XYZ file of C-alpha atoms in Angstrom:
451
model
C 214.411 246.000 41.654
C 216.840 243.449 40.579
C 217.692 240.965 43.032
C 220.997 239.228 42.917
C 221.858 235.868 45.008
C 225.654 235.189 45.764
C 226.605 231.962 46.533
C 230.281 231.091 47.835
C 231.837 229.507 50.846
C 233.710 232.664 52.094
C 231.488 234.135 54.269
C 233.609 237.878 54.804
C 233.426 237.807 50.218
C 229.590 237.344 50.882
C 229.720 240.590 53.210
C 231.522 242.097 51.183
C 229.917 241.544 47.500
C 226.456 242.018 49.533
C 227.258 245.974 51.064
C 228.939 246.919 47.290
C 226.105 245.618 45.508
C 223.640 247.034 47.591
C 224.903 250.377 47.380
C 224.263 249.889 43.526
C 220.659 249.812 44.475
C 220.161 245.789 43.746
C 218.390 243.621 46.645
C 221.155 240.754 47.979
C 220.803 237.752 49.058
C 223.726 235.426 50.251
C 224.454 231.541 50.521
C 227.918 229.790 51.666
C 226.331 226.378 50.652
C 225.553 225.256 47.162
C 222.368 223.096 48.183
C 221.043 225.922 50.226
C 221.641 228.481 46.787
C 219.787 226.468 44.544
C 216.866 226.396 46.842
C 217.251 230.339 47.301
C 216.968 230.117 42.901
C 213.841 228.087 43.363
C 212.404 229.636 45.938
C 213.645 233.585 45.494
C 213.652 233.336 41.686
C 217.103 236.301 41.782
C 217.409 238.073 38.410
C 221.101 237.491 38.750
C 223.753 234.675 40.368
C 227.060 235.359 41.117
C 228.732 231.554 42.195
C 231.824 230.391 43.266
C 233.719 227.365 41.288
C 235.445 226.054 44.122
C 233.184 225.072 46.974
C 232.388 222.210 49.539
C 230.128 219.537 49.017
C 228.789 220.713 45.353
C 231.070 222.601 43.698
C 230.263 225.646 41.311
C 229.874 223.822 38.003
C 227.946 221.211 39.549
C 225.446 223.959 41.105
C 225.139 225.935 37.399
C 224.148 222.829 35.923
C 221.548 222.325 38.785
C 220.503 226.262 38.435
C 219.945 226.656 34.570
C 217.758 222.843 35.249
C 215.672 225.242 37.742
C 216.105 228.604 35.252
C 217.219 227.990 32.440
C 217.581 232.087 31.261
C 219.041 232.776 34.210
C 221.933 234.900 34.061
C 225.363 233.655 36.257
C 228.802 234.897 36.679
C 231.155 232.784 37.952
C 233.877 233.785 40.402
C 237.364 231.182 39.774
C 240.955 231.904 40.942
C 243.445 232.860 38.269
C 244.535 228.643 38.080
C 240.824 227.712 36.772
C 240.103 229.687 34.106
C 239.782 226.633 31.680
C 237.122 225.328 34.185
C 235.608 229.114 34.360
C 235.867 228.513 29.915
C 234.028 225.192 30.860
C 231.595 226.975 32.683
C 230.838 229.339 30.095
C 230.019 226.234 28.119
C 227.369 225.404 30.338
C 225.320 228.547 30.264
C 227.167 231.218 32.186
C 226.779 234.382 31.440
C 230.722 235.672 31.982
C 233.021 235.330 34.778
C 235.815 237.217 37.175
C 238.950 236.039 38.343
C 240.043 236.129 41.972
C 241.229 238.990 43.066
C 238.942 241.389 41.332
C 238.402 244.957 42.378
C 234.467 245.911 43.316
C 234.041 248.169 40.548
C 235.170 245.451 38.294
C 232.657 243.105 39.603
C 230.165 245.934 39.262
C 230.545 246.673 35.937
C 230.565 243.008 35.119
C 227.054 242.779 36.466
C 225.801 245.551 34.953
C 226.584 244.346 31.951
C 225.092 240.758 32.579
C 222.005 242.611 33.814
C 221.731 244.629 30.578
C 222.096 241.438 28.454
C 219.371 239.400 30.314
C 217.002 242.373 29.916
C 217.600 242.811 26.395
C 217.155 239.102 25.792
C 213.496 239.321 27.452
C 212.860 242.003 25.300
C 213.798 239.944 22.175
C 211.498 237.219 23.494
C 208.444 239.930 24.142
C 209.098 241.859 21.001
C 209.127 238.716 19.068
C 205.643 237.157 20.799
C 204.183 240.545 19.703
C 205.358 239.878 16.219
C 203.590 236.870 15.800
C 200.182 238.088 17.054
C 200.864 240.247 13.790
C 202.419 237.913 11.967
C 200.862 234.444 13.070
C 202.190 231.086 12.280
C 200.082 228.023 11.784
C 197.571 227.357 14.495
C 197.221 224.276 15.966
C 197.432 222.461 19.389
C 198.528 219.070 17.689
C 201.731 218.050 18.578
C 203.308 217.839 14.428
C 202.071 221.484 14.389
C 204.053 222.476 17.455
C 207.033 220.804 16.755
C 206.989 222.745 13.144
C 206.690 226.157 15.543
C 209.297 224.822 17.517
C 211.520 224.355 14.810
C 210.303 227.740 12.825
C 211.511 229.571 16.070
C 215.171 227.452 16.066
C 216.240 228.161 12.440
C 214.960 231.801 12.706
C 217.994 233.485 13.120
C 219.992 230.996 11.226
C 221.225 231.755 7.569
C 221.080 228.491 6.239
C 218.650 227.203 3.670
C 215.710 226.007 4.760
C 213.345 223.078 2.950
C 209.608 222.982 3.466
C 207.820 220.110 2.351
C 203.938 219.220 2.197
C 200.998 219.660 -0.040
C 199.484 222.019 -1.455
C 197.706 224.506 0.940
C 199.344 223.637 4.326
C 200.845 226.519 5.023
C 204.235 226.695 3.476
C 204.642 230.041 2.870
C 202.824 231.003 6.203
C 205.720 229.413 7.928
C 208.398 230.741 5.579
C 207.042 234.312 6.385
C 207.261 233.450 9.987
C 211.260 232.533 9.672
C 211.922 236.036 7.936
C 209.297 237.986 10.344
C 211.528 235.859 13.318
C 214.838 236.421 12.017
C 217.101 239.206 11.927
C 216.663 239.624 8.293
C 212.965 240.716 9.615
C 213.470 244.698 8.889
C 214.656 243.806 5.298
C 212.748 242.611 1.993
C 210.895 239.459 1.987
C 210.808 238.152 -1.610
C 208.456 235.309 -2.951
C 208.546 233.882 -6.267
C 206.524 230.764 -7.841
C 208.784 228.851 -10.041
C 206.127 226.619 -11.368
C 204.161 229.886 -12.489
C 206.830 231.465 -14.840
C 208.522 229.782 -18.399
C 212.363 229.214 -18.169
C 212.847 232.515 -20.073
C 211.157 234.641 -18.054
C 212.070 233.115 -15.080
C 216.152 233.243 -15.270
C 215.045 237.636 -15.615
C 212.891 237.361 -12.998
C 215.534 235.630 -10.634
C 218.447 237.603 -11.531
C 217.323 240.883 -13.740
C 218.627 242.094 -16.940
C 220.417 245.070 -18.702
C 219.342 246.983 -21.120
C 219.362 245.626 -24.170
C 219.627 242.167 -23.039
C 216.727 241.097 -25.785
C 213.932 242.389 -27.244
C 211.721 243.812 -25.319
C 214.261 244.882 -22.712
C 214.514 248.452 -22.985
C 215.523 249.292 -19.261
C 217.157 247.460 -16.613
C 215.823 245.358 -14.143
C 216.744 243.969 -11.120
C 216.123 240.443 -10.338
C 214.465 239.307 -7.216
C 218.017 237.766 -5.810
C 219.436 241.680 -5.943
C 215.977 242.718 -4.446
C 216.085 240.382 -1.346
C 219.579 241.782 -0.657
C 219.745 241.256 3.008
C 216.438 239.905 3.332
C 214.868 236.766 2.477
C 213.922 234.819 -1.025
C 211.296 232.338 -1.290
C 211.921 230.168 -3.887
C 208.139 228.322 -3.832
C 207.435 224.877 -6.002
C 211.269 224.761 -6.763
C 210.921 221.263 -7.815
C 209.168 222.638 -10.788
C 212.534 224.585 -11.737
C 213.512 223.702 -15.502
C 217.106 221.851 -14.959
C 219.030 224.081 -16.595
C 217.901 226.922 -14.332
C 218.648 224.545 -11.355
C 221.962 224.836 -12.475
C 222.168 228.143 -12.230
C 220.575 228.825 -8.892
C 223.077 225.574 -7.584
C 225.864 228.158 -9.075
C 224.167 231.597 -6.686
C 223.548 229.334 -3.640
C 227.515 228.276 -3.851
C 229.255 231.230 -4.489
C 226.784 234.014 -3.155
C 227.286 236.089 -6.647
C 225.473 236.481 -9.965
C 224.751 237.977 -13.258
C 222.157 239.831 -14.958
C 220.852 238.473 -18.119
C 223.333 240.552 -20.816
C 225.338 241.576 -18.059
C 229.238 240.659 -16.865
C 229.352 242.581 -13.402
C 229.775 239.840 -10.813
C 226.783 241.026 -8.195
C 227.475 239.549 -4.432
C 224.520 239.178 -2.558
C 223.635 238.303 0.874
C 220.177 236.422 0.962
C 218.720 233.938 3.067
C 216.963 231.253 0.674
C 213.839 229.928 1.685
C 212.773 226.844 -0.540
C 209.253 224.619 -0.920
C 207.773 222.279 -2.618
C 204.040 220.242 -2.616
C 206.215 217.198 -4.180
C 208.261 214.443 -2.325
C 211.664 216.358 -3.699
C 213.232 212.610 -3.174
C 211.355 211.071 -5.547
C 211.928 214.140 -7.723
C 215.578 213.293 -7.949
C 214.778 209.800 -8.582
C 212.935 210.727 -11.358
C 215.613 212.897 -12.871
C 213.142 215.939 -12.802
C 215.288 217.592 -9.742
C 218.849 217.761 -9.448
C 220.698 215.611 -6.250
C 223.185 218.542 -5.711
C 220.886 221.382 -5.422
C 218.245 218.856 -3.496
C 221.183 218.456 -0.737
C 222.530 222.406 -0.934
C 218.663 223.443 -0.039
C 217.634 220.523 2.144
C 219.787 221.744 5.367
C 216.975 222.537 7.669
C 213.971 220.559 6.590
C 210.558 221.062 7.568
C 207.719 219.006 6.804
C 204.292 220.394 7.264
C 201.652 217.528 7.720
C 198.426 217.657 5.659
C 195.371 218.431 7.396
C 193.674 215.331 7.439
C 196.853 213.913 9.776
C 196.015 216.337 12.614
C 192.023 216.356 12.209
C 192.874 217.770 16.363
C 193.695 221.324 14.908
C 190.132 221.520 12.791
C 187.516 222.678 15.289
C 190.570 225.405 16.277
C 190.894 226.617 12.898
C 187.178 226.340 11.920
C 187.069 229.006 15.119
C 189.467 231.166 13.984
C 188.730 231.658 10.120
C 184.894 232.276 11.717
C 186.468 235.192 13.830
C 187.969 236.484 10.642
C 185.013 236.598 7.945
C 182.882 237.366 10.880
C 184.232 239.296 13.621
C 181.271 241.722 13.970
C 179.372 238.894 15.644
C 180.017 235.891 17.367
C 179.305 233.166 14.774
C 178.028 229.621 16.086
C 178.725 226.238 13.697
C 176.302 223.180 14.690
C 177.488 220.274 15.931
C 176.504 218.169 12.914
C 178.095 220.409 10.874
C 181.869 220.698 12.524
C 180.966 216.519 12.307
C 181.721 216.495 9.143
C 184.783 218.923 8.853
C 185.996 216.857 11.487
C 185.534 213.745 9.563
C 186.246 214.856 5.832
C 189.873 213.939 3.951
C 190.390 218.356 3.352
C 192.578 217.430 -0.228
C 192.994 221.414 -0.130
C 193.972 221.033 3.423
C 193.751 224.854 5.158
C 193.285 226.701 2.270
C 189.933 224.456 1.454
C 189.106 224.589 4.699
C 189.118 228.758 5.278
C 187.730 229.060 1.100
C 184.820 226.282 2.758
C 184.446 228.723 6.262
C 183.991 231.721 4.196
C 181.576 230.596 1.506
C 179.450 228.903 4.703
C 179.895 232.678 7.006
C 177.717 234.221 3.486
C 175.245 231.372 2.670
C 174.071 231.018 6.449
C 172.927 234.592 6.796
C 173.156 234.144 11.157
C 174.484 233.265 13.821
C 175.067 229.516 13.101
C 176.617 227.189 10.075
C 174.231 224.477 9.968
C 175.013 221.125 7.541
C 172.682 222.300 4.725
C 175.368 225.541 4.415
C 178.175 222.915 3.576
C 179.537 222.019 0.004
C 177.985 219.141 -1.252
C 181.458 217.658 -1.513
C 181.433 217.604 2.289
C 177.859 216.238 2.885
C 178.317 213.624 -0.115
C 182.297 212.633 1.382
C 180.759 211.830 5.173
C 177.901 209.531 3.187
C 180.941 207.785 0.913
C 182.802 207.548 4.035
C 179.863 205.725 6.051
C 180.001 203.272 3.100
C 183.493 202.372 3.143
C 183.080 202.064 7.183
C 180.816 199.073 6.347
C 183.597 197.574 4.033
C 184.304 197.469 0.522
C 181.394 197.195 -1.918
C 181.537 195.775 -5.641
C 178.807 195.835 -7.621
C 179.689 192.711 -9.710
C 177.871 192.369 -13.336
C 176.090 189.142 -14.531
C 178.512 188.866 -17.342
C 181.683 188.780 -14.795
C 184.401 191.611 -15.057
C 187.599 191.995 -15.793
C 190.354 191.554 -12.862
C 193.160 193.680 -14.863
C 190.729 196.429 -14.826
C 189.895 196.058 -11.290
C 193.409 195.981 -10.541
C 194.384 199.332 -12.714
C 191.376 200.617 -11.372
C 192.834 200.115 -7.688
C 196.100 201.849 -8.684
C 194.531 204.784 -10.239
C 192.594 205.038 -6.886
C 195.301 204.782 -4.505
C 197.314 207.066 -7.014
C 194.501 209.848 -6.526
C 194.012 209.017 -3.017
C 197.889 209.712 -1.996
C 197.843 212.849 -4.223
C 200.822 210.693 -6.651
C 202.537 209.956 -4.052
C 203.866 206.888 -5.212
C 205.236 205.430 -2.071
C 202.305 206.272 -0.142
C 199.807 204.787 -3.026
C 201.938 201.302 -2.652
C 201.310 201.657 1.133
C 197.965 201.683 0.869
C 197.790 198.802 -1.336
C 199.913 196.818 0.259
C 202.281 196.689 -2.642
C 206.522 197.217 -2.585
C 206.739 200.527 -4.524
C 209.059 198.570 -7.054
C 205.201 196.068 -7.748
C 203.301 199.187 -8.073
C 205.675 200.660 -10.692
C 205.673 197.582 -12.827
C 202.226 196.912 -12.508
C 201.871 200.562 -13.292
C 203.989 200.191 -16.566
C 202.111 196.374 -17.271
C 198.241 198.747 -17.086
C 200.306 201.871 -18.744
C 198.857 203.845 -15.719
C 201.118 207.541 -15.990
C 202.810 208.008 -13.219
């Protein structure tokens, strides 16, 4: 039964509003005070509030504020006299659900709560509907706090239709979370289209993107439609777009301004209503500075960013996903991993971050043949990396020659490490050697180490 709390100063409106509302079938509950209703909200948790603007000692807007602190999905109407409907407006601002000016007719009211009711049920079954979604359509698990606050913002651009960014290497879990958005959004019951741009030459991929007619060249003996015109309503996933020749970034810059194409041999002007997903295993910053990546399209897809951290930063999340990719090659039987062995997950850099780390659960699930992954069912890679690792804990080790070496080679040597070591992240590799990234480029150009 929903319960509704009414809180306002005149005690005969409380009578009143109580015996017509409780002839609707709803439990009431009634305050005069607005100290006394927020500890009814606290303490009653009602399904509803209906609250006066103008009352002693805390007045209506003052008590919503204090209410949605409490609740913050709880529904309220507000009840204002016909001179205060710019504060009722203000009110609405602040999380009301509606509001009814004084003098108002019963039904009114009743049908006003009804349909505040009807809104706040619908909206918990958004929120349930949705939670069941993602036990279908899961997003990244983790419990580290840069994984949460990429679910966080995953559920906060869901329903948005503006482009979203995704950054980070390769094998984090880009198009895990683009999935997500689409499977979140509205867009959820339409297409979801993916395309690699890095995987397809410029001729192929301009057809691919937008289709062709018949005739268009050789080989094109039908027409096609392009994956723009199939994501019609839905969502496109534009992965590695960084690897997008420049002309064709010119074209797409042209579709993501004016919502509108053309096939290949075609002049019908095609509108289209897509949501654009982008991503990219590059810093798309220094792509632009490069000259690889255009500045305009960079800024028309980078509205909502989000950067997905590489394994190795949230080690936290390991022994969880080491769990659940064991549940999922092995869910006949409860599979055990040894302590020495999740060691040295824990402790290894994961270059192929979750993608490595599930290929590296599954290969270890068919080698151990029982119930538990000892070390000796590990790649060598990981066994060798925990011995390198022990080495470099002890500090840095140079085996230096009778005959003397060479410092420029010791020094290109260093670059091409920290090169290989921040995946070519250039910034990140002058980090690491304590170097400006403007020194690391020229001493780059002085060793001619390709950057």
């Amino acid at each position: 039964m929903n319960k509704i709390l009414i809180i306002d100063d005149e005690e005969h409106l409380c009578w009143a509003l109580e015996k017509g509302l409780r002839q609707e079938g709803y439990q009431v509950i009634t305050s005069t005070r607005g100290k006394e209703g927020l500890e009814l909200i606290q303490n009653e948790t009602p399904s509803l509030v209906i609250l006066d603007l103008k009352m002693p000692e805390m007045d209506g807007l003052e008590v919503l504020v204090k209410a949605k602190d409490l609740i913050p999905k709880l529904p309220v109407i507000m009840i204002t006299a016909h001179g205060s409907i710019d504060t009722a407006i203000e009110a609405m601002k602040l999380g009301a659900i509606d509001y009814i000016a004084k003098p108002f007719d019963l039904d009114e009211l009743k049908i006003v709560v009804k349909k505040a009711l009807m809104v706040s049920h619908l909206r918990e079954e958004v929120v349930f509907l949705r939670s069941e979604l993602n036990k279908k359509h899961p997003r990244i698990l983790g419990n580290s706090p840069a994984i949460q606050e990429v679910n966080t913002l995953v559920e906060r651009v869901a329903d948005s239709n503006a482009t979203v960014f995704i950054t980070g290497e390769s094998g984090t879990g880009k198009e895990v979370t683009a999935l997500s958005i689409h499977n979140l959004s509205y867009r959820r019951e339409k297409s979801y289209v993916p395309i690699n741009c890095a995987a397809l030459p410029e001729s192929l991929l301009e057809s691919e993107l937008f289709g062709h007619e018949k005739g268009a060249f050789t080989g094109a003996v039908v027409r096609k439609l392009g994956r723009f015109e199939l994501a019609d309503k839905g969502t496109l996933f534009l992965d590695e777009v960084t690897e997008m020749p420049l002309s064709m970034q010119v074209k797409l810059l042209r579709v993501l301004q004016e919502r509108q194409f053309e096939r290949v041999g075609g002049t019908e002007s095609i509108k289209i209503d897509v949501r654009v997903i982008a991503a990219t295993n590059r810093d798309p910053l220094d792509c632009v500075k490069q000259g690889t990546f255009r500045e305009d399209l960079y800024y028309r897809l980078n509205v909502l960013p989000i950067h997905i951290p590489p394994l190795r930063q949230r080690s936290e999340d390991i022994s969880l996903l080491t769990m659940h990719f064991l549940q999922k090659f092995n869910p006949a039987q409860e599979q055990m991993i040894s302590s020495d062995a999740m060691g040295l997950l824990m402790n290894y850099e994961w270059p192929g971050n979750i993608r490595e780390l599930q290929n590296v659960i599954e290969r270890s699930v068919i080698l151990s043949q029982g119930n538990e992954i000892k070390v000796q069912h590990l790649p060598k890679e990981i066994q060798k990396a925990d011995l390198r690792k022990n080495e470099l804990d002890k500090g840095l080790i140079l085996n230096f020659p009778d005959k003397g070496i060479s410092f420029d080679e010791v020094e290109r040597e260093l670059i091409l490490k920290a090169l290989e070591k921040s995946r070519g992240n250039q910034t990140k590799a002058a980090q690491l050697l304590g170097l400006t990234r403007s020194a690391l480029l020229y001493r780059a150009q002085k060793y001619q180490v390709r950057l």
